[in-house]
Coordinates of C-alpha atoms and ligand atoms in Angstrom, one line a residue:
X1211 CA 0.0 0.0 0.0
X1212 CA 2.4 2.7 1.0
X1213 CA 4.5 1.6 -2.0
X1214 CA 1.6 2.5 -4.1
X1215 CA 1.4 5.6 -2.9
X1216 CA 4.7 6.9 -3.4
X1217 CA 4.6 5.4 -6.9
X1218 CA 1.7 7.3 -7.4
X1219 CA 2.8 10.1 -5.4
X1220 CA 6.1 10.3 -7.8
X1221 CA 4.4 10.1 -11.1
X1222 CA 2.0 12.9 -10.4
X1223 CA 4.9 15.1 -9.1
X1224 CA 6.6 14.2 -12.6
X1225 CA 3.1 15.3 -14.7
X1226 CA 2.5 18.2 -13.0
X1227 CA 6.0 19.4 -12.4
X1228 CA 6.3 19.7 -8.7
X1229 CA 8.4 19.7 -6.4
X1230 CA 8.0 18.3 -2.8
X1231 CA 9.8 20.1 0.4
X1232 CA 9.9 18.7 3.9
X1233 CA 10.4 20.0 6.9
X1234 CA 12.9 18.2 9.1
X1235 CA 10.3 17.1 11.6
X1236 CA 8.3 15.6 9.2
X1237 CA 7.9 11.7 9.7
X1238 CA 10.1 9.7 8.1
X1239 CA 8.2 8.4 5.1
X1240 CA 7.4 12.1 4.1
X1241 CA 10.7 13.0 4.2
X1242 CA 12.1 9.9 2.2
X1243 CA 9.9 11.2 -1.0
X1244 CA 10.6 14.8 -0.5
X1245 CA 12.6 16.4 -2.9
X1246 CA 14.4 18.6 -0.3
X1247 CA 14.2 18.2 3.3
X1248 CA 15.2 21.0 5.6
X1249 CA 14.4 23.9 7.9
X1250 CA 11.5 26.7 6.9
X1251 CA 13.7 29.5 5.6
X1252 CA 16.0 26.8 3.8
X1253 CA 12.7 25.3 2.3
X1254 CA 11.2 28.7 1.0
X1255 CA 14.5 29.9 -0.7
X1256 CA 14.6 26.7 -2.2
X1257 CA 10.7 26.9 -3.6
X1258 CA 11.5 30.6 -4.8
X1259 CA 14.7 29.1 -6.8
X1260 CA 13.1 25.8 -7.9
X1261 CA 12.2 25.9 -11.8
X1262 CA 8.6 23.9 -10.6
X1263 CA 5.6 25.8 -10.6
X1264 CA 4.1 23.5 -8.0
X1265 CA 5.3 23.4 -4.4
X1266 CA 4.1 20.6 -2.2
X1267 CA 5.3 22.1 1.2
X1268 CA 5.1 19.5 4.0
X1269 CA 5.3 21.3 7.0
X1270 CA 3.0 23.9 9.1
X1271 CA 1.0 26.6 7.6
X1272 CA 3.3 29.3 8.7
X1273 CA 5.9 27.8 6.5
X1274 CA 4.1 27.3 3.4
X1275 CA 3.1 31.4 3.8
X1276 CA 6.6 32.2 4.0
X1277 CA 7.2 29.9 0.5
X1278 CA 4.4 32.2 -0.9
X1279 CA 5.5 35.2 0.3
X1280 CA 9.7 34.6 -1.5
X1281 CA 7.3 32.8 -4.7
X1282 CA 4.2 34.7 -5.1
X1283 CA 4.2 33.2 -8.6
X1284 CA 3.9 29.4 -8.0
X1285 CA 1.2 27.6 -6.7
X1286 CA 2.2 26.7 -2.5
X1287 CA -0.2 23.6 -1.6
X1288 CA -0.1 22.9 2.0
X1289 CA -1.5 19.1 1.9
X1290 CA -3.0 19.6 5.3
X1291 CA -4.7 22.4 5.6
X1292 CA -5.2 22.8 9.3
X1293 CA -1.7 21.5 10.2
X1294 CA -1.0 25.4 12.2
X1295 CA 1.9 26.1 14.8
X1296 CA 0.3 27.0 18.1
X1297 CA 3.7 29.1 18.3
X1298 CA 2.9 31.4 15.2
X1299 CA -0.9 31.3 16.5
X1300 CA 0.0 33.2 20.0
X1301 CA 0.3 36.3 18.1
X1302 CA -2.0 38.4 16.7
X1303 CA -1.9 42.1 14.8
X1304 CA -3.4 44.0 17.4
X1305 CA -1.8 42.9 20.3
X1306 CA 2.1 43.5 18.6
X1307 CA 0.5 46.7 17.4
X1308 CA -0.3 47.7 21.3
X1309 CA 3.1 46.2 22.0
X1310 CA 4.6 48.6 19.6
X1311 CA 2.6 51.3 20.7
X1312 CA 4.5 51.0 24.4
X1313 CA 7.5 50.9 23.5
X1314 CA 7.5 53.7 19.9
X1315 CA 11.4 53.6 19.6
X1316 CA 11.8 49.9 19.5
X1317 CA 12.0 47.8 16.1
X1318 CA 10.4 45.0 16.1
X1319 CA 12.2 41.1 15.3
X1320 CA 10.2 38.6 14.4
X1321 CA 10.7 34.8 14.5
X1322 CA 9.8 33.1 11.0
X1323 CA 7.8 30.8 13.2
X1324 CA 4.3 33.6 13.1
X1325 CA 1.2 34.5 10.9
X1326 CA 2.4 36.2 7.1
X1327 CA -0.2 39.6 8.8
X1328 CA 2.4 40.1 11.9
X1329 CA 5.5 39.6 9.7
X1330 CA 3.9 42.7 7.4
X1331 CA 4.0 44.8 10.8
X1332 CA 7.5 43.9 11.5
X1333 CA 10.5 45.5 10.6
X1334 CA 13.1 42.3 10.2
X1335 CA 12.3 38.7 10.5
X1336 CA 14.9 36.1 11.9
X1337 CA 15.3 32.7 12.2
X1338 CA 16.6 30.5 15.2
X1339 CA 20.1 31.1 13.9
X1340 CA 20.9 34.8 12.7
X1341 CA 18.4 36.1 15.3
X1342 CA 21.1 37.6 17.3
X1343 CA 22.7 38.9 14.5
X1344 CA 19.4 40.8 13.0
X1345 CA 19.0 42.3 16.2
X1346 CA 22.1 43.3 16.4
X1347 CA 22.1 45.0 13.2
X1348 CA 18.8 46.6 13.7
X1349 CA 19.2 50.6 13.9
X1350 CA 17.6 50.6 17.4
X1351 CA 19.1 50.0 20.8
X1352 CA 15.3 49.0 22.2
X1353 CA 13.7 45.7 20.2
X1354 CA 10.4 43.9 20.6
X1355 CA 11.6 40.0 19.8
X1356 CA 8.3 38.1 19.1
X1357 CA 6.8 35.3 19.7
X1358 CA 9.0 32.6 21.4
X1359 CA 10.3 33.7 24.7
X1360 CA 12.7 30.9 24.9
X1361 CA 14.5 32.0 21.6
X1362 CA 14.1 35.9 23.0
X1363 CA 15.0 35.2 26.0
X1364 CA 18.5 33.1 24.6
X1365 CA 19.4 35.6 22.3
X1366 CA 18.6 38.9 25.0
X1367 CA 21.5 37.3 27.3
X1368 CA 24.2 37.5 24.2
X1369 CA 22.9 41.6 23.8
X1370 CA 23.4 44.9 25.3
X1371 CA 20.3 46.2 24.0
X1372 CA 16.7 46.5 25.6
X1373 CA 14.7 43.5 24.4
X1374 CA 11.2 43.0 25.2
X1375 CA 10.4 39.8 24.5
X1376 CA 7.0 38.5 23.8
X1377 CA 5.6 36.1 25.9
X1378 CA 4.6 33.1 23.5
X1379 CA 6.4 29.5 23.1
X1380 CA 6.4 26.3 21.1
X1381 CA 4.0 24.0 23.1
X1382 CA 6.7 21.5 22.3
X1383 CA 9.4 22.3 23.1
X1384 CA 8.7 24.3 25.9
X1385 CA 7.9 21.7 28.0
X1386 CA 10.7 19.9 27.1
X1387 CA 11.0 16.8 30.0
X1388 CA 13.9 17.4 31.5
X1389 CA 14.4 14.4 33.6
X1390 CA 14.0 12.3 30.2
X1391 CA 16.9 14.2 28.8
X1392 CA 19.0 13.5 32.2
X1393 CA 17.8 10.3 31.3
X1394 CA 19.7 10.0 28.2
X1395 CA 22.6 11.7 29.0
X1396 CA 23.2 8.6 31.9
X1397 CA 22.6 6.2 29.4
X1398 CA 24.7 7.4 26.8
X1399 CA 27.6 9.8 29.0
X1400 CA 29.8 9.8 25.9
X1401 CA 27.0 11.8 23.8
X1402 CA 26.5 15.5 23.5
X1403 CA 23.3 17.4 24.0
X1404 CA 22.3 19.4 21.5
X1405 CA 19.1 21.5 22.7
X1406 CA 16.8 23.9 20.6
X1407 CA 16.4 27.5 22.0
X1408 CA 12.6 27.0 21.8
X1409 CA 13.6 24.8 24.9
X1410 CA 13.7 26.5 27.8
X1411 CA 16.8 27.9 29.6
X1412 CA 17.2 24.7 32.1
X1413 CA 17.7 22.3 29.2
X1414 CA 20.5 24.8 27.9
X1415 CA 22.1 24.3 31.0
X1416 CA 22.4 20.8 30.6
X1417 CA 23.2 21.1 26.7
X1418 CA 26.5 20.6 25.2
X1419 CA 25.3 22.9 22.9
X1420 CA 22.0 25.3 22.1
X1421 CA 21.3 25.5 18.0
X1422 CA 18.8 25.7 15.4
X1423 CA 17.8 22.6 12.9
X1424 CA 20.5 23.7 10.4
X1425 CA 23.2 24.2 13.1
X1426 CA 22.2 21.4 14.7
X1427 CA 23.4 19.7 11.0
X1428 CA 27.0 21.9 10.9
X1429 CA 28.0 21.2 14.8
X1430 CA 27.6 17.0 14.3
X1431 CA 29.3 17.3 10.9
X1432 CA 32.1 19.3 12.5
X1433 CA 32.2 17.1 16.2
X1434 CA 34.3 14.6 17.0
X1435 CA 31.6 13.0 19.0
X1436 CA 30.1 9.8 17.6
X1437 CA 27.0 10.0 19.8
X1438 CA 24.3 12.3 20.1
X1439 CA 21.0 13.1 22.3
X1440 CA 18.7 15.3 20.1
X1441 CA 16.7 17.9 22.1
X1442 CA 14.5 19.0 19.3
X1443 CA 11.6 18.0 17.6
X1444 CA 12.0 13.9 17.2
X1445 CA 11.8 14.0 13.3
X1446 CA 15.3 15.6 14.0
X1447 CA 16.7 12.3 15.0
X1448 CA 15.8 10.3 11.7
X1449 CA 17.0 13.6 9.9
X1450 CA 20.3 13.3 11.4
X1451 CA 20.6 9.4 11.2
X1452 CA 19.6 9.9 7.2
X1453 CA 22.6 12.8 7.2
X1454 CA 25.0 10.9 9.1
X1455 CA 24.6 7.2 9.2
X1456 CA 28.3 6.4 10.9
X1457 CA 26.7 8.4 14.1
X1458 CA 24.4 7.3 16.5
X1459 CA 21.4 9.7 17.7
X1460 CA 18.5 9.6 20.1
X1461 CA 15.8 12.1 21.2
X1462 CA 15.7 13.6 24.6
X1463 CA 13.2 15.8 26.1
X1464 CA 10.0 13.7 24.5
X1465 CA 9.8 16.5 22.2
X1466 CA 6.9 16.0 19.6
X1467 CA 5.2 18.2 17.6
X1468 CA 1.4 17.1 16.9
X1469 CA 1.1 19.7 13.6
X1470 CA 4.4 18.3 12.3
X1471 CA 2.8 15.0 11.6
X1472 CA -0.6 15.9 10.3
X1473 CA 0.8 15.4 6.5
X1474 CA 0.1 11.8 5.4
X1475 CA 1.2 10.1 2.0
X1476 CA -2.4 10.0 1.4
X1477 CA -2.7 13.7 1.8
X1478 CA -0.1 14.7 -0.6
X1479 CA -1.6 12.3 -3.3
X1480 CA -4.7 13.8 -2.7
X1481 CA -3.2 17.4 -3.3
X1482 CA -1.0 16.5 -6.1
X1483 CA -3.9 15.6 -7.8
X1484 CA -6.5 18.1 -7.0
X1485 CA -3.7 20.7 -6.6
X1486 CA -5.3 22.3 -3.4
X1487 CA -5.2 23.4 -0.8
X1488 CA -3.2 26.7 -2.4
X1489 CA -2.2 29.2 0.1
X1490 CA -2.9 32.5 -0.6
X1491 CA -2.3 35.6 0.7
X1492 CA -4.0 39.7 0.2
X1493 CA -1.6 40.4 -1.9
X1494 CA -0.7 44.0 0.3
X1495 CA 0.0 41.5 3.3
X1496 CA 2.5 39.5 1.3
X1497 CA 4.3 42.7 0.0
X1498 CA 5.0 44.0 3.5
X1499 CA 5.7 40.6 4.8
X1500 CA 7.9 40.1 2.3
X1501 CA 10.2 43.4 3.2
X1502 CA 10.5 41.7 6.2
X1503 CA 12.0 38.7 5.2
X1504 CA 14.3 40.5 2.9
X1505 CA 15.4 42.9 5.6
X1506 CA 16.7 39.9 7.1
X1507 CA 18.6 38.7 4.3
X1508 CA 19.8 42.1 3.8
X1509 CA 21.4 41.8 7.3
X1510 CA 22.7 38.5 7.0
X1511 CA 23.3 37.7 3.6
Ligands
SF4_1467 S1 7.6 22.4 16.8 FE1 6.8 24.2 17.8 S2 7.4 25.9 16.5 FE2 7.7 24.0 15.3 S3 5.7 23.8 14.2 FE3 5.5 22.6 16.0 S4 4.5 24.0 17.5 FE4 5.3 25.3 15.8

């Protein structure tokens, strides 16, 4: 059966020239058929520099916005189209807009991980990785960093400026178990720890190291450690085992994203071949979320 479906899967990607991206916490079967598998930002430059007028974008809706918003000339499908981030859903225009209100000289930061409306009524987005760096950059000693406190909070220790940090979270990683990833760590006292910032700051304690998806990628590929305890989102860990199959990794922190795993073979079959559901944005929206994604770049390159 599920060799029938990626058969058919594949042949309908060929006919209708597609292309199919996957997040890295996608299960493992989606992520075998995907064309590219990788974090959001990665996955949206990608479907703006992909020749295929289709993207199949296997991830969370937040991310196949942000694919529209770089390639507002292809046709985004989101297979599932209630698979949301309850991180990107904790903020809302009119609250950042009161926010901003408080606090007129600040810029405001915002994570790639919220709705393509707050992004237009930001002045730079960021990911997990350059968010210090954006900040940094911004003309403004005082910044609003929205929505994940974690990462806020992580990146506000490395500044001098004024950071007001918004008080959202992945539901996931947040609640990262800690005594599981204690757990691991006694089982395997040779690994390291690598920990997400969307964790909070007790796991970083613990961690041999605190990085995004994609640094997560460079620091095993540059480590001389052969075993690793993942504290991210479990589709990490088959990722990483796909990536590197000499090292050995586990999860830690029983970190599992519900969302992630809403995106079934079936459901991209079913896409493929009504191409639907499309994301789609007003297209004033799109133009102002889109300066702040490329203010970002601008920063970082
Ligand atoms: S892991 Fe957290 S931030 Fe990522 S999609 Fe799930 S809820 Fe959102």
């Amino acid at each position: 059966m599920k060799n029938k479906l990626v058969s058919e899967i594949l042949s309908l990607k060929n006919e209708k020239d597609a292309v199919i991206l996957a997040h890295s916490y996608q299960p493992p079967e989606i992520q075998d058929i995907a064309d590219h598998v990788g974090d959001s930002l990665q996955l949206s430059r990608t479907a703006a520099s992909t020749e295929s007028e289709v993207i199949v974008f296997c991830g969370v809706k937040f991310m196949a916005e942000t694919a529209h918003i770089l390639s507002p000339d292809k046709t985004v499908l989101l297979p599932e189209p209630d698979a949301g981030c309850p991180l990107a859903d904790c903020i809302e225009v009119p609250a950042l807009l009161s926010m901003q209100e408080l606090y007129p000289d600040a810029l405001t930061v915002l994570y790639v991980n919220s709705p393509a409306d707050v992004k237009a009524e930001s002045y730079a987005c960021c990911t997990s990785a350059n968010a210090l760096e954006v900040i940094e950059n911004a003309p403004s000693d005082e910044i609003i960093f929205a929505p994940d406190r974690n990462l806020g909070t992580f990146v506000s220790r490395k500044s001098d400026k004024t950071i007001h940090i918004w008080n959202g979270a992945c539901r996931s990683h947040a609640v990262a178990d800690l005594p599981d990833m204690k757990c691991r760590m006694e089982e395997w006292p040779d690994a390291e720890l690598l920990v997400h910032p969307e964790t909070p700051p007790e796991a970083w304690e613990l961690a041999h190291a605190v990085l995004g998806t994609g640094g997560m990628i460079k620091h095993v590929g540059e480590s001389s450690a052969k075993r690793f305890i993942i504290g991210t989102e479990e589709g990490m860990v088959y990722r990483l085992r796909t990536l590197y199959p000499g090292r050995e990794f586990i999860a830690g922190g029983n970190i599992y994203c519900y969302n992630m795993k809403m995106i079934t073979l079936q459901k991209i079959l079913d896409s493929l071949r009504k191409l639907e559901p499309v994301i789609e944005l007003d297209p004033r929206i799109r133009e102002r979320a889109y300066a702040a994604v490329a203010r970002m770049t601008e920063i970082t390159g």
